[in-house]
Coordinates of C-alpha atoms in Angstrom, one line a residue:
Chain A
X1 CA -56.2 -0.4 -12.5
X2 CA -54.0 -3.5 -13.0
X3 CA -51.2 -1.9 -11.0
X4 CA -53.4 -1.2 -8.0
X5 CA -54.5 -4.8 -8.0
X6 CA -50.9 -5.8 -8.2
X7 CA -50.0 -4.1 -5.0
X8 CA -52.5 -6.2 -3.1
X9 CA -51.4 -9.6 -4.4
X10 CA -48.1 -10.6 -2.7
X11 CA -46.1 -12.9 -4.9
X12 CA -45.6 -16.1 -2.8
X13 CA -42.2 -16.5 -4.3
X14 CA -41.1 -13.0 -3.1
X15 CA -42.2 -13.9 0.5
X16 CA -40.1 -17.1 0.3
X17 CA -37.2 -15.0 -1.0
X18 CA -37.4 -12.8 2.1
X19 CA -37.4 -15.8 4.4
X20 CA -34.4 -17.1 2.6
X21 CA -32.5 -13.8 3.0
X22 CA -32.9 -14.0 6.8
X23 CA -31.3 -17.4 7.1
X24 CA -28.2 -16.6 5.2
X25 CA -25.6 -16.5 7.9
X26 CA -24.0 -19.8 6.8
X27 CA -23.6 -18.6 3.2
X28 CA -22.1 -15.3 4.4
X29 CA -19.6 -17.0 6.5
X30 CA -18.7 -19.5 3.9
X31 CA -18.0 -16.7 1.4
X32 CA -15.8 -14.6 3.8
X33 CA -14.1 -17.3 5.8
X34 CA -11.2 -18.1 3.5
X35 CA -10.3 -14.4 3.4
X36 CA -10.8 -13.9 7.1
X37 CA -8.7 -16.9 8.0
X38 CA -5.8 -15.9 5.7
X39 CA -5.9 -12.2 6.4
X40 CA -6.5 -12.2 10.2
X41 CA -4.3 -15.3 10.6
X42 CA -1.4 -13.7 9.0
X43 CA -1.8 -10.3 10.6
X44 CA -3.4 -10.4 14.0
X45 CA -1.5 -13.5 15.1
X46 CA 1.9 -12.2 13.9
X47 CA 1.3 -8.7 15.4
X48 CA 0.7 -10.2 18.9
X49 CA 3.6 -12.7 18.4
X50 CA 5.9 -9.9 17.5
X51 CA 5.0 -8.1 20.7
X52 CA 5.8 -11.2 22.7
X53 CA 9.1 -11.6 20.7
X54 CA 10.1 -8.0 21.5
X55 CA 10.3 -9.0 25.2
X56 CA 12.3 -12.1 24.5
X57 CA 15.7 -13.3 23.2
X58 CA 15.1 -15.5 20.1
X59 CA 17.4 -16.8 17.4
X60 CA 14.5 -18.2 15.2
X61 CA 15.6 -21.8 16.1
X62 CA 15.9 -22.4 19.9
X63 CA 13.1 -21.7 22.4
X64 CA 12.9 -18.1 23.4
X65 CA 13.9 -16.6 26.8
X66 CA 11.9 -13.8 28.5
X67 CA 14.0 -10.7 29.1
X68 CA 11.3 -8.0 29.8
X69 CA 12.2 -4.5 28.5
X70 CA 15.9 -5.3 27.9
X71 CA 15.5 -5.2 24.1
X72 CA 14.0 -1.8 24.1
X73 CA 16.5 -0.5 26.6
X74 CA 19.4 -1.8 24.4
X75 CA 17.7 -0.3 21.4
X76 CA 17.7 3.2 22.9
X77 CA 21.4 2.9 23.6
X78 CA 22.4 1.3 20.3
X79 CA 24.2 3.9 18.1
X80 CA 23.5 1.8 15.0
X81 CA 19.8 2.1 15.6
X82 CA 20.1 5.8 16.2
X83 CA 21.9 6.3 12.9
X84 CA 19.3 4.0 11.2
X85 CA 16.6 6.3 12.5
X86 CA 18.4 9.5 11.4
X87 CA 19.1 8.0 7.9
X88 CA 15.5 7.1 7.5
X89 CA 14.4 10.6 8.6
X90 CA 16.8 12.3 6.2
X91 CA 15.5 10.1 3.4
X92 CA 11.9 10.8 4.3
X93 CA 12.3 14.5 4.8
X94 CA 13.8 14.8 1.3
X95 CA 11.7 12.3 -0.6
X96 CA 8.2 13.1 0.6
X97 CA 8.1 16.9 0.0
X98 CA 10.1 16.7 -3.2
X99 CA 8.0 13.9 -4.7
X100 CA 4.7 15.6 -3.7
X101 CA 5.7 19.1 -4.9
X102 CA 7.2 17.8 -8.1
X103 CA 4.1 15.6 -8.6
X104 CA 1.8 18.6 -8.3
X105 CA 3.9 20.7 -10.7
X106 CA 4.2 18.0 -13.3
X107 CA 0.5 17.1 -13.0
X108 CA -0.5 20.8 -13.6
X109 CA 1.9 20.9 -16.6
X110 CA 0.4 17.6 -17.9
X111 CA -3.2 18.8 -17.4
X112 CA -3.8 20.2 -20.8
X113 CA -4.9 19.0 -24.2
X114 CA -1.9 19.3 -26.5
X115 CA -0.4 16.9 -29.0
X116 CA 1.7 14.0 -27.5
X117 CA 0.3 14.6 -24.0
X118 CA -0.6 10.9 -23.7
X119 CA 3.0 10.0 -24.5
X120 CA 4.4 12.5 -21.9
X121 CA 2.1 11.1 -19.2
X122 CA 3.1 7.5 -20.0
X123 CA 6.8 8.3 -19.9
X124 CA 6.6 10.2 -16.6
X125 CA 4.6 7.4 -15.0
X126 CA 6.3 4.3 -16.4
X127 CA 9.2 4.1 -13.9
X128 CA 6.7 3.6 -11.1
X129 CA 5.8 0.1 -12.3
X130 CA 9.5 -0.9 -12.4
X131 CA 10.4 -3.0 -9.3
X132 CA 12.8 -1.6 -6.7
X133 CA 15.1 -4.6 -7.4
X134 CA 15.3 -3.7 -11.2
X135 CA 15.8 0.0 -10.4
X136 CA 18.6 -0.9 -8.0
X137 CA 20.4 -3.1 -10.4
X138 CA 20.0 -0.6 -13.3
X139 CA 21.4 2.3 -11.2
X140 CA 24.2 0.2 -9.7
X141 CA 25.3 -0.1 -13.3
X142 CA 24.6 3.5 -14.4
X143 CA 26.5 4.7 -11.3
X144 CA 29.3 2.1 -11.3
X145 CA 32.4 4.2 -10.7
X146 CA 34.4 2.3 -13.3
X147 CA 32.0 1.1 -16.0
X148 CA 29.0 3.3 -15.4
X149 CA 27.6 5.8 -17.9
X150 CA 27.4 8.5 -15.3
X151 CA 31.1 8.8 -14.8
X152 CA 31.6 8.4 -18.5
X153 CA 29.4 11.5 -19.1
X154 CA 31.2 13.4 -16.4
X155 CA 34.5 12.6 -18.1
X156 CA 33.2 13.9 -21.4
X157 CA 32.2 17.1 -19.7
X158 CA 35.6 17.4 -18.2
X159 CA 34.3 16.9 -14.6
X160 CA 36.0 14.7 -12.0
X161 CA 34.8 11.1 -11.6
X162 CA 32.6 10.4 -8.6
X163 CA 32.4 7.5 -6.1
X164 CA 28.5 7.4 -6.1
X165 CA 27.4 4.4 -4.0
X166 CA 30.9 3.9 -2.7
X167 CA 31.0 7.4 -1.3
X168 CA 29.4 7.6 2.2
X169 CA 28.6 11.3 1.6
X170 CA 26.6 10.6 -1.6
X171 CA 24.9 7.2 -1.2
X172 CA 21.9 8.2 0.8
X173 CA 21.1 11.2 -1.5
X174 CA 21.5 9.0 -4.6
X175 CA 18.8 6.7 -3.1
X176 CA 16.5 9.7 -2.7
X177 CA 17.1 10.7 -6.3
X178 CA 16.4 7.2 -7.6
X179 CA 13.2 7.0 -5.5
X180 CA 12.1 10.4 -6.9
X181 CA 12.7 9.1 -10.4
X182 CA 10.3 6.2 -9.8
X183 CA 8.0 7.5 -7.1
X184 CA 7.0 11.0 -8.5
X185 CA 4.9 9.4 -11.2
X186 CA 2.5 8.1 -8.6
X187 CA 1.9 11.6 -7.2
X188 CA 1.5 12.8 -10.7
X189 CA -1.4 10.4 -11.6
X190 CA -3.1 10.9 -8.3
X191 CA -2.9 14.7 -8.7
X192 CA -4.1 14.4 -12.3
X193 CA -7.1 12.5 -11.2
X194 CA -7.7 15.1 -8.5
X195 CA -7.4 18.0 -10.9
X196 CA -10.3 16.6 -12.9
X197 CA -12.4 17.2 -9.8
X198 CA -11.5 20.9 -9.5
X199 CA -14.6 22.8 -10.4
X200 CA -14.1 24.6 -13.8
X201 CA -16.8 27.1 -12.8
X202 CA -14.8 28.1 -9.7
X203 CA -11.7 28.6 -11.7
X204 CA -13.7 30.6 -14.3
X205 CA -15.3 32.7 -11.5
X206 CA -11.8 33.5 -10.0
X207 CA -10.5 34.5 -13.5
X208 CA -13.5 36.8 -14.0
X209 CA -12.7 38.3 -10.5
X210 CA -9.3 39.2 -11.9
X211 CA -7.2 36.4 -10.4
X212 CA -4.0 35.6 -12.4
X213 CA -2.5 32.1 -12.9
X214 CA -0.9 32.1 -9.4
X215 CA -4.0 33.5 -7.8
X216 CA -6.1 30.7 -9.2
X217 CA -3.5 28.1 -8.2
X218 CA -3.2 29.5 -4.6
X219 CA -6.9 30.3 -3.9
X220 CA -8.8 27.7 -5.9
X221 CA -6.7 24.8 -7.1
X222 CA -4.6 24.1 -4.1
X223 CA -7.5 24.3 -1.5
X224 CA -9.5 22.0 -3.7
X225 CA -6.6 19.5 -3.9
X226 CA -6.0 19.6 -0.1
X227 CA -7.5 16.1 0.5
X228 CA -5.3 14.6 -2.3
X229 CA -2.2 16.3 -0.9
X230 CA -2.8 15.0 2.6
X231 CA -3.4 11.5 1.2
X232 CA -0.1 11.7 -0.8
X233 CA 1.9 13.0 2.2
X234 CA 0.6 10.2 4.3
X235 CA 1.1 7.5 1.6
X236 CA 4.6 8.7 0.6
X237 CA 5.7 9.1 4.3
X238 CA 4.6 5.6 5.1
X239 CA 6.5 4.2 2.1
X240 CA 9.6 6.3 2.8
X241 CA 9.8 5.2 6.4
X242 CA 9.7 1.6 5.2
X243 CA 12.2 1.8 2.4
X244 CA 14.2 -1.4 2.1
X245 CA 14.4 -3.2 -1.3
X246 CA 16.3 -0.4 -3.1
X247 CA 18.8 -0.2 -0.2
X248 CA 19.3 -3.9 -0.2
X249 CA 20.0 -4.1 -3.9
X250 CA 22.3 -1.1 -4.2
X251 CA 24.3 -0.5 -1.0
X252 CA 23.4 -3.2 1.5
X253 CA 23.3 -0.4 4.1
X254 CA 26.8 0.8 3.3
X255 CA 29.3 2.3 2.7
X256 CA 30.3 2.5 6.3
X257 CA 26.6 2.1 7.4
X258 CA 25.7 5.4 5.7
X259 CA 22.5 4.0 4.1
X260 CA 21.4 1.7 6.9
X261 CA 17.7 2.6 7.2
X262 CA 15.3 1.3 9.9
X263 CA 13.9 -1.6 7.9
X264 CA 17.3 -2.7 6.8
X265 CA 18.3 -2.7 10.5
X266 CA 15.3 -4.8 11.4
X267 CA 15.9 -7.3 8.5
X268 CA 19.6 -7.5 9.5
X269 CA 18.9 -8.2 13.1
X270 CA 16.3 -10.8 12.4
X271 CA 17.7 -12.7 9.4
X272 CA 21.5 -12.1 9.4
X273 CA 22.5 -11.9 13.1
X274 CA 19.5 -14.0 14.2
X275 CA 18.5 -11.7 17.1
X276 CA 14.8 -11.8 16.3
X277 CA 13.6 -10.4 19.7
X278 CA 15.8 -7.3 19.3
X279 CA 14.6 -7.0 15.7
X280 CA 10.9 -7.2 16.8
X281 CA 11.5 -4.4 19.3
X282 CA 12.9 -2.2 16.5
X283 CA 9.9 -3.1 14.3
X284 CA 7.5 -2.2 17.1
X285 CA 9.2 1.1 17.6
X286 CA 8.8 1.9 13.9
X287 CA 5.2 0.7 13.9
X288 CA 4.3 3.1 16.7
X289 CA 6.1 5.9 14.9
X290 CA 4.0 5.1 11.8
X291 CA 0.8 5.0 13.8
X292 CA 1.5 8.4 15.3
X293 CA 2.3 9.9 11.8
X294 CA -0.9 8.3 10.4
X295 CA -3.1 9.5 13.3
X296 CA -1.7 13.0 13.2
X297 CA -2.4 13.3 9.4
X298 CA -5.9 11.8 9.8
X299 CA -6.8 14.4 12.5
X300 CA -5.4 17.1 10.2
X301 CA -7.4 15.7 7.3
X302 CA -10.6 15.8 9.3
X303 CA -10.0 19.4 10.2
X304 CA -9.4 20.3 6.6
X305 CA -12.6 18.5 5.6
X306 CA -14.6 20.2 8.3
X307 CA -13.5 23.6 7.2
Chain B
X1 CA -8.9 14.2 -35.5
X2 CA -8.2 17.9 -35.6
X3 CA -4.5 18.9 -35.3
X4 CA -3.8 20.6 -32.1
X5 CA -1.7 23.8 -32.3
X6 CA 1.9 23.8 -31.2
X7 CA 2.2 24.8 -27.5
X8 CA 5.1 26.3 -25.6
X9 CA 4.5 23.6 -23.0
X10 CA 6.3 21.1 -25.3
X11 CA 9.6 22.9 -24.4
X12 CA 9.0 22.0 -20.8
X13 CA 7.3 18.6 -21.1
X14 CA 9.5 17.0 -23.8
X15 CA 12.8 17.3 -21.8
X16 CA 10.9 16.3 -18.6
X17 CA 9.5 13.1 -20.2
X18 CA 12.9 12.3 -21.7
X19 CA 14.4 12.6 -18.2
X20 CA 12.0 10.0 -16.9
X21 CA 12.5 7.7 -19.9
X22 CA 16.3 7.9 -20.2
X23 CA 17.3 5.4 -17.5
X24 CA 14.9 2.8 -19.1
X25 CA 16.3 3.6 -22.6
X26 CA 19.8 3.0 -21.2
X27 CA 18.7 -0.3 -19.7
X28 CA 17.6 -1.5 -23.1
X29 CA 20.6 -0.1 -24.9
X30 CA 23.2 -1.6 -22.5
X31 CA 21.5 -5.0 -22.7
X32 CA 22.5 -5.2 -26.4
X33 CA 26.0 -4.0 -25.9
X34 CA 29.0 -6.2 -25.9
X35 CA 31.1 -6.6 -22.7
X36 CA 34.1 -5.1 -24.6
X37 CA 32.1 -1.9 -25.2
X38 CA 31.0 -1.6 -21.6
X39 CA 34.3 -2.6 -20.0
X40 CA 36.6 0.0 -21.7
X41 CA 37.2 3.4 -20.2
X42 CA 35.3 5.6 -20.7
X43 CA 32.5 3.1 -21.5
X44 CA 30.7 3.6 -24.8
X45 CA 27.6 5.7 -24.8
X46 CA 26.0 4.0 -27.7
X47 CA 26.4 0.4 -29.1
X48 CA 28.0 -0.4 -32.4
X49 CA 25.3 -2.8 -33.6
X50 CA 23.1 -5.1 -31.6
X51 CA 24.8 -7.9 -29.7
X52 CA 22.6 -10.5 -28.1
X53 CA 25.5 -12.1 -26.0
X54 CA 23.9 -10.9 -22.8
X55 CA 20.5 -12.5 -23.6
X56 CA 22.2 -15.7 -24.8
X57 CA 24.2 -16.0 -21.6
X58 CA 21.2 -15.3 -19.4
X59 CA 18.8 -17.6 -21.2
X60 CA 21.4 -20.4 -21.8
X61 CA 23.6 -20.8 -18.7
X62 CA 21.8 -19.2 -15.8
X63 CA 18.7 -20.1 -13.9
X64 CA 16.8 -17.2 -15.3
X65 CA 14.1 -19.2 -17.2
X66 CA 13.5 -21.1 -13.9
X67 CA 13.2 -17.8 -12.0
X68 CA 10.8 -16.5 -14.6
X69 CA 8.6 -19.5 -14.3
X70 CA 8.7 -19.3 -10.4
X71 CA 7.6 -15.6 -10.6
X72 CA 5.0 -16.4 -13.1
X73 CA 3.5 -19.2 -11.0
X74 CA 3.4 -17.1 -7.8
X75 CA 1.9 -14.1 -9.6
X76 CA -0.7 -16.2 -11.5
X77 CA -1.9 -18.0 -8.4
X78 CA -2.0 -14.8 -6.4
X79 CA -4.0 -13.0 -9.0
X80 CA -6.5 -15.8 -9.5
X81 CA -6.9 -16.4 -5.8
X82 CA -7.4 -12.6 -5.1
X83 CA -10.1 -12.5 -7.8
X84 CA -11.9 -15.5 -6.4
X85 CA -11.5 -15.0 -2.7
X86 CA -11.7 -11.2 -2.9
X87 CA -15.0 -11.2 -4.9
X88 CA -16.5 -13.9 -2.7
X89 CA -15.7 -12.0 0.4
X90 CA -16.4 -8.6 -1.1
X91 CA -19.8 -9.8 -2.3
X92 CA -20.8 -11.2 1.1
X93 CA -19.8 -8.0 2.9
X94 CA -21.7 -5.9 0.4
X95 CA -24.9 -8.0 0.1
X96 CA -25.4 -10.7 2.7
X97 CA -26.5 -10.0 6.2
X98 CA -24.8 -12.2 8.7
X99 CA -23.8 -12.0 12.4
X100 CA -20.4 -10.4 12.9
X101 CA -20.0 -9.1 9.4
X102 CA -19.4 -5.5 10.4
X103 CA -16.9 -6.4 13.1
X104 CA -14.9 -8.8 10.8
X105 CA -14.8 -6.3 8.0
X106 CA -13.6 -3.6 10.3
X107 CA -10.9 -5.8 11.7
X108 CA -9.8 -6.8 8.2
X109 CA -9.6 -3.2 7.1
X110 CA -7.7 -2.3 10.2
X111 CA -5.0 -4.8 9.3
X112 CA -4.2 -2.7 6.2
X113 CA -2.2 -0.3 8.3
X114 CA 0.0 -2.9 9.8
X115 CA 3.5 -2.5 8.4
X116 CA 5.0 -5.6 6.9
X117 CA 8.2 -5.5 9.1
X118 CA 6.0 -6.0 12.1
X119 CA 4.6 -9.3 10.8
X120 CA 7.6 -10.7 8.9
X121 CA 9.4 -12.5 11.6
X122 CA 6.3 -14.4 13.0
X123 CA 5.1 -15.0 9.4
X124 CA 8.5 -16.6 8.7
X125 CA 8.0 -18.8 11.8
X126 CA 4.4 -19.7 10.8
X127 CA 5.7 -20.7 7.3
X128 CA 8.5 -22.7 8.9
X129 CA 5.9 -24.6 11.1
X130 CA 3.9 -25.3 8.0
X131 CA 7.1 -26.7 6.3
X132 CA 6.7 -24.1 3.5
X133 CA 10.0 -22.2 3.9
X134 CA 12.1 -22.5 0.7
X135 CA 9.1 -23.5 -1.4
X136 CA 6.9 -21.4 -3.6
X137 CA 4.1 -22.1 -1.1
X138 CA 5.7 -19.7 1.3
X139 CA 5.4 -17.0 -1.3
X140 CA 1.9 -18.0 -2.4
X141 CA 0.0 -18.5 0.9
X142 CA 0.5 -14.9 2.3
X143 CA -0.5 -13.4 -1.0
X144 CA -3.7 -15.5 -1.7
X145 CA -6.0 -12.6 -0.6
X146 CA -5.3 -9.1 0.7
X147 CA -7.7 -6.8 2.6
X148 CA -7.4 -4.3 -0.3
X149 CA -8.8 -6.9 -2.7
X150 CA -11.8 -7.6 -0.5
X151 CA -12.4 -3.9 0.1
X152 CA -12.2 -2.9 -3.5
X153 CA -14.7 -5.6 -4.5
X154 CA -17.0 -4.7 -1.6
X155 CA -17.0 -1.0 -2.6
X156 CA -17.8 -1.9 -6.2
X157 CA -20.6 -4.3 -5.4
X158 CA -22.2 -1.8 -3.0
X159 CA -22.3 0.7 -5.9
X160 CA -24.2 -1.8 -8.1
X161 CA -28.1 -1.5 -8.0
X162 CA -29.7 -4.3 -6.1
X163 CA -32.5 -4.6 -8.6
X164 CA -30.1 -6.4 -11.0
X165 CA -30.0 -9.4 -8.6
X166 CA -33.5 -9.3 -7.3
X167 CA -35.2 -11.1 -10.1
X168 CA -32.8 -14.0 -10.0
X169 CA -33.0 -14.1 -6.2
X170 CA -36.9 -14.3 -6.3
X171 CA -36.6 -17.1 -8.9
X172 CA -34.6 -19.1 -6.3
X173 CA -31.1 -18.6 -7.6
X174 CA -28.3 -19.2 -5.0
X175 CA -25.9 -16.5 -4.0
X176 CA -23.0 -18.2 -5.7
X177 CA -24.9 -18.5 -9.0
X178 CA -26.0 -14.8 -8.7
X179 CA -22.4 -13.7 -8.1
X180 CA -20.9 -15.7 -11.0
X181 CA -23.6 -15.2 -13.6
X182 CA -25.0 -11.8 -12.9
X183 CA -22.6 -9.7 -10.7
X184 CA -19.2 -10.7 -11.9
X185 CA -19.9 -10.0 -15.6
X186 CA -20.6 -6.4 -14.6
X187 CA -17.6 -6.1 -12.4
X188 CA -14.8 -5.8 -15.0
X189 CA -13.4 -2.5 -13.5
X190 CA -13.1 -4.1 -10.1
X191 CA -11.7 -7.3 -11.5
X192 CA -9.0 -5.5 -13.5
X193 CA -8.1 -3.2 -10.6
X194 CA -7.6 -6.2 -8.3
X195 CA -5.7 -8.1 -10.9
X196 CA -3.4 -5.2 -11.7
X197 CA -2.6 -4.3 -8.1
X198 CA -2.0 -8.0 -7.1
X199 CA 0.2 -8.6 -10.1
X200 CA 2.3 -5.5 -9.5
X201 CA 2.7 -6.4 -5.8
X202 CA 3.7 -10.0 -6.2
X203 CA 5.8 -9.7 -9.4
X204 CA 7.8 -6.8 -8.0
X205 CA 8.2 -8.0 -4.4
X206 CA 11.8 -8.6 -3.1
X207 CA 11.6 -8.5 0.7
X208 CA 9.5 -11.5 1.4
X209 CA 11.2 -13.8 -1.2
X210 CA 14.5 -12.7 0.3
X211 CA 13.4 -14.0 3.7
X212 CA 11.4 -17.1 2.7
X213 CA 13.6 -18.6 0.0
X214 CA 17.2 -20.0 0.3
X215 CA 17.8 -22.3 -2.7
X216 CA 18.6 -20.6 -6.0
X217 CA 16.2 -22.9 -7.9
X218 CA 13.3 -21.5 -5.9
X219 CA 14.2 -17.8 -6.4
X220 CA 11.8 -15.4 -8.0
X221 CA 13.0 -13.1 -10.8
X222 CA 13.6 -10.1 -8.4
X223 CA 15.6 -12.2 -6.0
X224 CA 17.5 -14.0 -8.8
X225 CA 18.3 -10.7 -10.6
X226 CA 19.7 -9.3 -7.3
X227 CA 22.0 -12.2 -6.6
X228 CA 22.9 -12.6 -10.2
X229 CA 24.2 -9.0 -10.2
X230 CA 26.3 -9.7 -7.1
X231 CA 27.9 -12.7 -8.8
X232 CA 28.4 -11.4 -12.3
X233 CA 29.7 -8.0 -11.4
X234 CA 31.8 -7.7 -14.6
X235 CA 29.2 -9.0 -17.1
X236 CA 27.0 -5.9 -17.1
X237 CA 25.4 -6.7 -20.5
X238 CA 24.2 -10.1 -19.1
X239 CA 23.0 -8.4 -15.9
X240 CA 21.1 -5.8 -18.0
X241 CA 19.6 -8.5 -20.3
X242 CA 18.4 -10.2 -17.1
X243 CA 17.0 -6.9 -15.9
X244 CA 15.1 -6.3 -19.2
X245 CA 13.6 -9.8 -18.8
X246 CA 12.5 -9.0 -15.2
X247 CA 10.9 -5.7 -16.1
X248 CA 9.4 -6.6 -19.5
X249 CA 6.2 -8.4 -18.3
X250 CA 5.2 -5.5 -16.1
X251 CA 6.1 -2.9 -18.8
X252 CA 4.2 -4.8 -21.5
X253 CA 1.2 -5.2 -19.2
X254 CA 1.4 -1.5 -18.4
X255 CA 1.6 -0.5 -22.1
X256 CA -1.2 -2.8 -23.1
X257 CA -3.6 -2.0 -20.3
X258 CA -2.4 1.5 -19.4
X259 CA -5.9 2.8 -18.6
X260 CA -6.6 0.0 -16.2
X261 CA -3.2 0.5 -14.5
X262 CA -3.6 4.2 -14.1
X263 CA -7.2 3.9 -13.0
X264 CA -6.3 1.2 -10.4
X265 CA -3.4 3.1 -8.9
X266 CA -5.2 6.5 -8.9
X267 CA -8.2 4.8 -7.2
X268 CA -6.1 3.6 -4.3
X269 CA -5.3 7.3 -3.8
X270 CA -8.6 8.9 -4.2
X271 CA -10.6 6.4 -2.1
X272 CA -8.0 6.4 0.6

């Protein structure tokens, strides 16, 4: 009976607590305001400022001058911007599918309980935590035409020495290869986490129905991993379109501009030639492209989820 | 533990793992070679004994110790600030009802999709106005708290049962007291995720230090290593020794807290 009595007696302290919960606006704002000020202050304000800059001529020092759409018009005609776009697209078109497909393959290979599996996983993933600057410096040495170990190995094998980063025909593809070395590990761990969520019963059922290894992969595993795949495509594409650090450290956009990617172009225009308005216009163009890619993949993702 | 049977997969996985490890092995090996070994043609593939000349040069003559300290300060402040501000903000968004909270949270999350290139020029101008360009402050202020940190804490706190806090709340405990003494001790996964992601992002960043810093005494390790390579093109063993020093804190952190690293990075993927 005690419990029934209990429901009729309202603890006065609990009523006071409810009243307190209603008047908590000040506490809430006090807790979030440092984050709100820093995050919105350093994102919303700069985004609008960049938009204004893209219609101006600005050298980061003197007052800006309004020029309307002139920056965008010049951008369309600038062959250097055109080649920066095409280098970025080549890099992205190679890096994204290769890293995602390799990531899936390696994740499936690593998804088993055998000796040393922990070590294999660690080794595949470890390059991902190495900074782009460190990767760039390391591979500048490995691929140094004179002192690098790569040419030394080619020499031992009786093959001709290569120019590597000094060869305009190779530099961009080497950047893709280095990015694959460090970036595939991320796809591997995301896929490995995703594979734990693939229903073992479903796989078992498919096996009983006579599906072979490929059949299970095609009809059970891949469809179950579709959300993970779409996320990775989106994530890797956004990263690839913004590649900069590795380029800056290894080639500085060269040789002969063969590795000038969009963000390198943006950085150069803003902080080397001090044409910040022009740079902002290029940045806006890239941002709109990213937004379109992101939105397209989101729509596709919803459709997959709805199915 | 039972011994696992030998599997044919080793024939695939061992060479694959080696392929990923080899460049880092070479990094370590070349950092203990002598310049004579590196500078002859063809260069040696394996050192004759360990030479610490590279490390001696880097730690003695160059600004490397200073750069290490700068990187450490920036990362340590950023990690601490993200844990404090992120948990405060995340807790308020998860538990406290206040006017405008949904709108502000939505806005903050929306800023996650803004590419850095779009904000870097005005951020430079803001930092210049504040007089922070060429100081560590310019590196610290923008990394004090990220929307991802707030979001990760919020998601974690939403998943905690409210009952844990109710007794303390009824006893008249303030929100801050509840957060610090009840909620945070349960939030180790969220704390370690935010710490790992913040440390990786700030320690490894090159773009923003490149823009915000001019004097070599204020460089971070990443920026210092990059310029050091440009200036000491023929002293590869010293460059590689510097590179080892740059990579080591992240590598050690990863090896010691591998589970936290992998869980953190995989979670950015699966919740996305």
